[in-house]
């Protein structure tokens, strides 16, 4: 009898933990929809990309549920993104039936579109009024021709930045597996990889996401406590790019004969300080219907001596722009030169985004764009000098030089020379690549990645990169191609200038005081 009692106790102790674990697991009969269980104070941080936003260039999307709307039908959400060097923050209102945005601040409008097409995309199939369970074979079908059945396909544990989750995989297969990992206790997916629906070739990602952090805070959490960068303010007189009515088109072979760059830009005769749109295709020489895949490139502005004045990738806080299927479209506000702005489309090579490219396909195409004077603003001549309106002159910043020594790509401990620099605000530091391989100067660290404060892009052998440090603080940086290379810049508070006239007055006063004491020794004794 005692034997059976011991066995029963042992079995009980064995089964209870398993039962408890199962009670916390995602059950197939659980119902779910995007936004389920969302409450005030919840916050989420995602790494996300979407094909229609710079060809799936990744960025960080953070949001915090501040409070309910006045009518109780939705949530007011503090929404912040860190997209390379661009940091934006605003208020987005989402519904409770579906968590799609119903209103938002203008500066975050583009990013709320990315949110709708990624984080809340599954509300096309499941809503509060039509929640879905994980024990049905299909939730719906994709919207493409011959749409695929979308539904639970697997049950997996998945580990992401925010932790390990017990999930159901919502997915479908068309050429490749499309997967969205859902934990029924989390209001939004914890991970996703969804591909573009293509008829031929390797499909590029349509969107990806990964949950980095989640929690609840009744005060604004760090994930949305960011300083917003200034947005470009353009004149109301600026023309809107119109590729159909006012554009210039051409197809040119690169200087290295590596490929044909088919480009179209609009407006045809833009004003400096206004938007310009470039639509690009990178095509094979032997057959222009075939395009390069995974092409890294940049758009430069140079002066008459081919000195680089501007990099679009650097302006976006990236090392390179990326065209996964050989096409790309960029609209940006440019500071042109008169009477012609010299754009350079630089094919840097092929390779996965963020990797060191294979430069065998690299090459340049120069595009000269007739440019009009800015509306009410300064312009730059094609020799690089700025015309009026005049501005107050400032003291030329101190110049500091740092070398990237030869052998830096060997991972043998070689690092920047100087590795750590202490300077005053207003100092310009110039890095010179004296190695025989390309490098970068990227703010942040190899462990946490770029922080968007400055980025040189790829510095080819013999080239330089300069950055002026205006604000006090500590800035770490590293080399993306060779991440063991690291350095830091400490910018101390500025020492206020002491006027020479004040110094002379002090010397005179002190001198007269000493003389007075010597002439009147009795007075000095009394003192």
XYZ file of C-alpha atoms in Angstrom:
527
model
C 0.000 0.000 0.000
C 2.798 2.370 0.930
C 4.434 1.591 -2.414
C 1.341 2.740 -4.347
C 1.038 5.857 -2.199
C 4.647 6.810 -2.956
C 4.066 6.122 -6.656
C 0.924 8.272 -6.664
C 2.734 11.162 -4.985
C 5.617 10.870 -7.453
C 3.223 10.837 -10.397
C 1.396 13.868 -8.992
C 4.636 15.809 -8.604
C 5.624 14.870 -12.137
C 2.328 15.761 -13.771
C 1.550 19.042 -11.972
C 4.503 21.041 -13.429
C 3.677 19.763 -16.908
C 0.031 20.699 -16.404
C 0.977 24.147 -15.162
C 3.293 24.658 -18.130
C 0.545 23.573 -20.500
C -1.855 25.992 -18.816
C 0.464 28.866 -19.803
C 1.042 27.601 -23.332
C -0.888 28.828 -26.359
C -3.868 26.494 -26.733
C -5.283 25.616 -30.145
C -8.730 26.664 -28.919
C -7.540 30.116 -27.833
C -9.057 32.946 -29.828
C -6.914 35.842 -30.987
C -6.943 38.975 -33.068
C -4.420 41.829 -33.407
C -4.822 44.101 -30.400
C -6.461 41.512 -28.134
C -5.665 42.202 -24.479
C -4.094 45.593 -25.197
C -4.312 47.902 -22.182
C -3.177 51.308 -21.001
C 0.566 51.465 -20.333
C 1.538 48.619 -22.666
C 4.596 49.329 -24.783
C 6.291 47.463 -27.618
C 9.528 47.851 -29.544
C 10.000 46.194 -32.931
C 12.686 45.871 -35.554
C 10.679 46.086 -38.765
C 11.008 46.499 -42.514
C 8.512 46.797 -45.359
C 9.198 46.457 -49.074
C 7.443 49.740 -49.927
C 9.566 51.644 -47.405
C 13.037 51.946 -48.950
C 13.039 48.336 -50.173
C 12.694 46.815 -46.724
C 15.482 48.830 -45.087
C 15.075 47.935 -41.381
C 14.320 50.462 -38.666
C 13.094 50.471 -35.069
C 9.405 51.103 -34.352
C 8.286 51.780 -30.765
C 4.852 52.569 -29.359
C 3.241 53.076 -25.942
C -0.486 53.028 -25.125
C -0.935 56.355 -23.339
C -4.689 56.330 -22.656
C -8.136 55.666 -24.083
C -9.796 58.016 -26.524
C -12.562 60.208 -25.079
C -15.311 58.044 -26.562
C -13.632 54.830 -25.387
C -13.513 53.362 -28.894
C -9.744 53.378 -29.254
C -6.329 54.150 -27.827
C -4.069 57.190 -27.995
C -0.603 55.830 -28.695
C 2.773 57.572 -28.444
C 4.557 56.389 -31.574
C 8.319 56.774 -32.168
C 10.659 55.506 -34.862
C 14.432 55.460 -35.198
C 15.122 55.152 -38.918
C 18.841 55.611 -39.468
C 19.530 59.270 -38.721
C 15.829 60.136 -38.842
C 14.026 60.058 -35.483
C 10.317 60.909 -35.418
C 7.761 60.931 -32.606
C 4.058 61.698 -32.543
C 0.581 60.592 -31.498
C -1.281 57.828 -33.335
C -4.852 56.826 -32.529
C -5.826 53.181 -33.110
C -9.164 51.393 -32.845
C -10.254 48.583 -30.554
C -12.091 46.545 -33.187
C -8.915 46.584 -35.263
C -5.683 48.292 -34.174
C -5.291 50.125 -37.485
C -4.456 53.853 -37.231
C -7.472 56.162 -37.428
C -5.533 59.423 -37.019
C -1.905 60.455 -36.580
C 0.477 63.402 -36.588
C 1.765 64.418 -40.015
C 5.424 63.731 -39.252
C 4.741 60.029 -38.563
C 2.180 59.432 -41.330
C 4.524 57.371 -43.520
C 5.581 55.215 -40.586
C 2.013 54.515 -39.469
C 1.530 53.104 -42.961
C 4.407 50.718 -42.304
C 2.805 49.774 -38.954
C -0.515 49.039 -40.698
C 1.189 46.850 -43.309
C 3.295 44.869 -40.825
C 2.456 44.856 -37.102
C -1.332 45.012 -37.550
C -1.519 43.274 -40.959
C -3.288 40.178 -39.608
C -6.388 42.256 -38.831
C -7.240 41.582 -42.473
C -8.218 38.118 -41.202
C -9.006 38.497 -37.485
C -10.706 41.340 -35.578
C -12.397 41.808 -32.216
C -15.724 41.115 -33.927
C -14.319 38.105 -35.773
C -11.594 36.568 -33.606
C -9.904 33.415 -34.889
C -8.774 30.245 -33.122
C -5.691 28.161 -33.848
C -7.567 24.899 -34.444
C -9.103 25.916 -37.764
C -7.258 25.198 -41.032
C -7.704 28.617 -42.624
C -8.274 32.215 -41.548
C -8.648 33.525 -45.101
C -6.740 33.937 -48.344
C -4.025 36.308 -49.533
C -5.130 39.099 -51.832
C -2.952 38.140 -54.812
C -4.254 36.406 -57.925
C -4.832 32.773 -57.012
C -4.525 33.772 -53.359
C -3.096 31.270 -50.920
C -4.906 29.936 -47.871
C -3.663 31.664 -44.695
C -3.958 29.888 -41.358
C -2.214 28.017 -38.521
C 0.497 25.753 -39.945
C 2.691 24.899 -36.956
C 3.203 25.250 -33.206
C 6.684 26.496 -32.250
C 8.682 28.059 -29.471
C 10.489 31.082 -30.873
C 13.149 33.280 -29.299
C 13.330 36.991 -30.160
C 14.808 40.043 -28.483
C 11.885 40.251 -26.052
C 12.273 36.629 -24.899
C 11.046 33.120 -25.719
C 7.399 32.649 -26.674
C 5.104 29.672 -27.190
C 3.525 30.485 -30.554
C 1.334 29.334 -33.360
C 2.733 29.957 -36.820
C 0.232 31.638 -39.119
C 1.451 31.086 -42.647
C 1.153 29.934 -46.209
C 3.432 28.647 -48.940
C 3.891 30.062 -52.404
C 7.382 29.336 -53.648
C 8.675 29.974 -50.109
C 7.292 29.647 -46.592
C 5.660 32.793 -45.241
C 5.473 32.781 -41.435
C 3.972 34.980 -38.723
C 4.570 33.836 -35.128
C 1.651 34.614 -32.768
C 1.436 34.124 -28.990
C -2.220 34.341 -27.931
C -1.232 36.253 -24.766
C 0.536 39.008 -26.758
C -1.600 41.571 -28.658
C 0.702 41.659 -31.691
C 2.896 39.126 -33.555
C 6.294 38.439 -32.009
C 8.021 37.675 -35.316
C 7.269 37.589 -39.043
C 8.913 36.946 -42.388
C 6.596 37.474 -45.352
C 7.695 37.556 -48.996
C 6.552 39.463 -52.064
C 4.268 37.411 -54.303
C 6.241 37.041 -57.557
C 5.727 34.831 -60.603
C 9.421 34.251 -61.359
C 12.746 34.509 -59.582
C 13.589 34.645 -55.899
C 10.993 36.680 -53.983
C 12.319 39.561 -51.859
C 10.919 40.174 -48.365
C 7.570 41.950 -48.281
C 7.952 42.611 -44.576
C 9.804 41.340 -41.538
C 9.394 42.125 -37.866
C 10.851 41.041 -34.534
C 9.653 42.015 -31.072
C 12.603 43.539 -29.199
C 10.954 44.685 -25.958
C 7.539 44.706 -24.316
C 6.191 45.769 -20.951
C 3.794 48.041 -19.126
C 4.502 51.477 -17.682
C 2.143 54.183 -16.468
C 4.770 56.794 -17.327
C 6.402 57.280 -20.712
C 8.971 54.455 -21.113
C 12.458 54.808 -22.531
C 11.499 53.200 -25.855
C 9.496 56.293 -26.833
C 11.552 58.835 -24.886
C 13.496 60.018 -27.939
C 14.566 63.394 -29.290
C 13.000 64.076 -32.649
C 15.226 65.195 -35.515
C 14.273 68.253 -37.493
C 12.317 67.636 -40.662
C 13.141 69.379 -43.931
C 10.895 72.401 -44.345
C 10.352 73.171 -48.008
C 8.829 76.214 -49.604
C 5.148 76.047 -50.503
C 6.270 77.156 -53.976
C 8.219 73.926 -54.568
C 7.003 71.772 -57.428
C 5.805 68.255 -56.638
C 7.773 65.645 -58.645
C 5.670 64.352 -61.547
C 7.240 61.440 -63.409
C 4.567 61.476 -66.140
C 4.375 65.173 -67.028
C 7.751 66.666 -66.076
C 10.715 64.293 -66.005
C 14.010 63.442 -67.698
C 14.799 59.850 -68.678
C 17.986 58.154 -69.861
C 19.847 54.854 -69.729
C 23.639 55.040 -69.364
C 26.403 52.459 -69.031
C 28.576 52.922 -65.938
C 32.139 54.196 -66.272
C 33.367 50.642 -65.594
C 30.949 49.097 -68.145
C 29.641 46.895 -65.333
C 25.940 47.599 -65.936
C 23.358 49.942 -67.416
C 21.676 52.411 -65.069
C 18.222 53.392 -66.293
C 17.161 56.581 -64.513
C 14.296 59.033 -64.508
C 14.146 62.174 -62.380
C 11.551 64.871 -61.736
C 11.148 67.858 -61.859
C 13.187 68.341 -65.014
C 14.486 71.731 -63.839
C 14.164 71.692 -60.038
C 14.791 74.455 -57.525
C 17.496 73.960 -54.934
C 15.933 73.251 -51.536
C 12.990 71.436 -53.102
C 12.188 67.727 -53.518
C 13.587 65.724 -56.412
C 12.602 62.152 -57.224
C 14.988 59.597 -58.739
C 13.625 56.314 -60.123
C 16.409 53.825 -60.883
C 16.876 50.414 -62.489
C 20.219 48.584 -62.444
C 20.305 46.374 -65.536
C 22.570 43.762 -67.085
C 24.613 44.928 -70.080
C 23.755 41.939 -72.246
C 20.010 41.978 -71.528
C 18.404 45.045 -70.009
C 15.286 43.067 -69.078
C 17.453 41.326 -66.472
C 18.331 43.316 -63.381
C 20.898 43.049 -60.636
C 19.709 41.609 -57.334
C 20.818 42.797 -53.886
C 22.494 45.891 -55.284
C 24.031 48.371 -52.848
C 24.315 51.914 -54.160
C 24.300 55.589 -53.252
C 23.393 58.926 -54.808
C 26.031 61.637 -54.406
C 26.199 65.327 -55.209
C 29.692 66.460 -56.235
C 31.315 69.747 -57.236
C 33.206 70.494 -60.457
C 36.281 68.747 -59.042
C 34.259 65.633 -58.138
C 34.557 66.398 -54.429
C 31.609 64.833 -52.632
C 29.201 67.398 -51.190
C 26.334 65.095 -50.228
C 25.439 61.424 -49.811
C 21.797 60.331 -49.756
C 22.650 57.136 -47.861
C 24.592 59.099 -45.249
C 21.728 61.583 -44.975
C 19.461 58.636 -44.150
C 21.942 57.323 -41.580
C 22.859 54.261 -43.658
C 26.039 52.896 -45.189
C 24.320 52.328 -48.543
C 20.958 52.356 -50.269
C 19.628 48.950 -51.271
C 17.794 47.629 -54.329
C 16.966 43.947 -53.647
C 15.449 43.332 -57.094
C 17.358 46.012 -59.014
C 14.788 48.835 -58.820
C 14.468 51.716 -56.402
C 12.729 55.062 -56.024
C 13.879 57.917 -53.777
C 12.402 61.355 -53.197
C 14.504 63.770 -51.163
C 15.086 67.477 -50.623
C 18.388 68.443 -52.196
C 20.666 71.430 -51.806
C 21.693 72.003 -55.388
C 24.465 73.929 -57.095
C 23.967 76.567 -59.771
C 23.523 76.442 -62.675
C 23.926 72.643 -62.701
C 23.858 70.075 -59.895
C 26.175 67.134 -60.527
C 24.524 63.950 -59.239
C 26.454 60.681 -59.267
C 24.643 57.343 -59.130
C 27.220 55.037 -57.563
C 26.692 51.284 -57.852
C 28.777 50.059 -54.900
C 28.392 46.334 -55.566
C 26.183 43.375 -54.779
C 25.594 41.665 -51.459
C 23.121 41.324 -48.629
C 22.045 44.577 -47.032
C 24.577 45.725 -44.454
C 27.302 43.401 -45.759
C 30.558 44.296 -47.484
C 29.575 44.257 -51.177
C 31.219 42.395 -54.030
C 32.606 45.349 -55.992
C 33.032 43.503 -59.301
C 29.827 45.175 -60.520
C 30.609 48.635 -59.127
C 30.538 51.707 -61.325
C 29.415 55.326 -61.634
C 26.943 57.267 -63.748
C 27.016 61.073 -63.672
C 23.721 62.925 -64.080
C 23.870 66.694 -64.586
C 20.610 68.361 -63.550
C 19.878 71.974 -64.504
C 19.044 73.680 -61.226
C 17.187 76.878 -60.373
C 17.799 79.159 -57.416
C 16.175 78.237 -54.113
C 12.939 79.971 -53.160
C 14.047 82.698 -50.729
C 17.117 80.772 -49.595
C 20.820 80.397 -50.196
C 22.213 78.558 -53.199
C 25.572 77.050 -53.980
C 27.603 77.605 -57.113
C 29.079 74.632 -58.929
C 32.502 75.376 -57.452
C 31.066 74.612 -54.022
C 30.785 78.196 -52.702
C 27.569 79.465 -51.147
C 25.855 82.589 -52.421
C 23.765 85.061 -50.305
C 21.743 85.489 -48.194
C 24.661 86.299 -45.875
C 25.046 84.665 -42.481
C 27.043 85.558 -39.395
C 30.553 84.199 -39.578
C 31.745 81.679 -37.008
C 35.142 80.614 -35.803
C 36.661 77.836 -37.916
C 36.478 74.612 -35.918
C 39.591 72.859 -34.707
C 40.786 70.119 -37.055
C 41.748 66.673 -35.732
C 43.033 63.806 -37.900
C 42.549 60.080 -37.272
C 44.006 57.310 -39.450
C 42.524 53.937 -40.338
C 45.841 52.042 -40.497
C 46.901 49.403 -42.965
C 46.111 45.890 -41.755
C 42.842 46.856 -40.091
C 40.935 44.094 -41.887
C 43.109 41.350 -40.408
C 41.310 41.301 -37.022
C 44.688 41.348 -35.284
C 44.097 44.126 -32.803
C 44.918 47.032 -35.139
C 42.542 49.910 -34.461
C 42.077 53.578 -35.244
C 45.028 55.910 -34.730
C 43.992 57.783 -32.546
C 41.557 55.344 -30.926
C 40.106 57.723 -28.320
C 39.951 61.485 -28.858
C 38.884 64.305 -26.520
C 37.859 67.566 -28.208
C 35.893 70.758 -27.678
C 32.502 71.464 -29.331
C 32.904 72.666 -32.907
C 35.852 70.376 -33.630
C 35.959 68.645 -37.000
C 37.533 65.184 -37.021
C 38.751 63.775 -40.337
C 39.314 60.042 -40.720
C 41.665 58.939 -43.517
C 41.560 55.385 -44.833
C 45.236 54.438 -45.247
C 44.327 50.741 -45.489
C 43.919 48.935 -48.822
C 40.338 47.851 -48.003
C 37.140 49.907 -47.517
C 36.041 50.888 -43.999
C 33.329 52.952 -42.336
C 32.996 55.371 -39.435
C 29.649 54.440 -37.899
C 28.389 55.828 -34.595
C 27.290 53.186 -32.104
C 28.911 49.847 -31.361
C 29.273 46.418 -32.927
C 27.228 44.971 -30.064
C 24.216 47.303 -30.265
C 24.533 48.444 -33.886
C 24.455 51.959 -35.405
C 22.754 54.683 -33.365
C 22.228 57.055 -36.309
C 24.317 59.993 -35.073
C 26.831 59.844 -37.938
C 27.848 57.400 -40.631
C 30.445 57.753 -43.368
C 29.206 55.004 -45.635
C 32.027 53.011 -47.193
C 35.315 54.956 -47.224
C 37.389 53.581 -50.068
C 41.209 53.327 -49.767
C 42.782 56.787 -49.780
C 39.489 58.578 -49.145
C 38.491 60.630 -46.092
C 35.396 61.321 -44.015
C 34.854 64.369 -41.794
C 32.326 65.098 -39.074
C 31.945 68.196 -36.902
C 31.002 67.540 -33.278
C 28.855 70.430 -32.058
C 27.310 69.001 -28.879
C 29.032 67.903 -25.684
C 28.871 64.191 -24.937
C 30.559 60.850 -25.512
C 30.349 59.278 -28.967
C 31.471 55.706 -29.622
C 31.946 54.456 -33.169
C 33.003 51.337 -35.046
C 33.733 49.987 -38.507
C 30.868 47.973 -40.025
C 33.025 45.907 -42.450
C 35.580 45.216 -39.665
C 33.578 45.528 -36.415
C 36.577 44.852 -34.150
C 37.710 48.370 -35.048
C 36.281 50.791 -32.505
C 36.976 54.226 -31.100
C 35.413 57.063 -29.173
C 35.137 60.835 -29.224
C 34.571 62.755 -26.001
C 33.300 66.270 -26.588
C 33.800 68.444 -23.510
C 31.972 71.657 -22.672
C 33.246 74.709 -24.489
C 35.596 76.939 -22.527
C 34.216 80.474 -22.752
C 36.527 82.975 -24.356
C 37.991 85.512 -21.917
C 38.288 88.932 -23.559
C 41.846 90.276 -23.706
C 40.611 93.736 -22.694
C 39.161 92.338 -19.452
C 42.448 90.600 -18.718
C 44.399 93.868 -19.199
C 42.021 95.721 -16.875
C 42.497 93.066 -14.198
C 46.291 93.315 -14.493
C 46.153 97.118 -14.182
C 43.842 96.977 -11.142
C 46.009 94.415 -9.355
C 49.161 96.412 -10.161
C 47.677 99.645 -8.836
C 46.546 97.831 -5.698
C 50.039 96.519 -4.998
C 51.544 99.967 -5.633
C 49.012 101.613 -3.326
C 49.819 99.211 -0.490
C 53.558 99.859 -0.846
C 53.070 103.626 -0.820
C 50.804 103.462 2.255
C 52.352 100.842 4.557
C 50.363 102.072 7.558
C 47.129 101.420 5.715
C 48.337 97.943 4.841
C 49.045 97.267 8.538
C 45.533 98.365 9.473
C 44.129 96.109 6.822
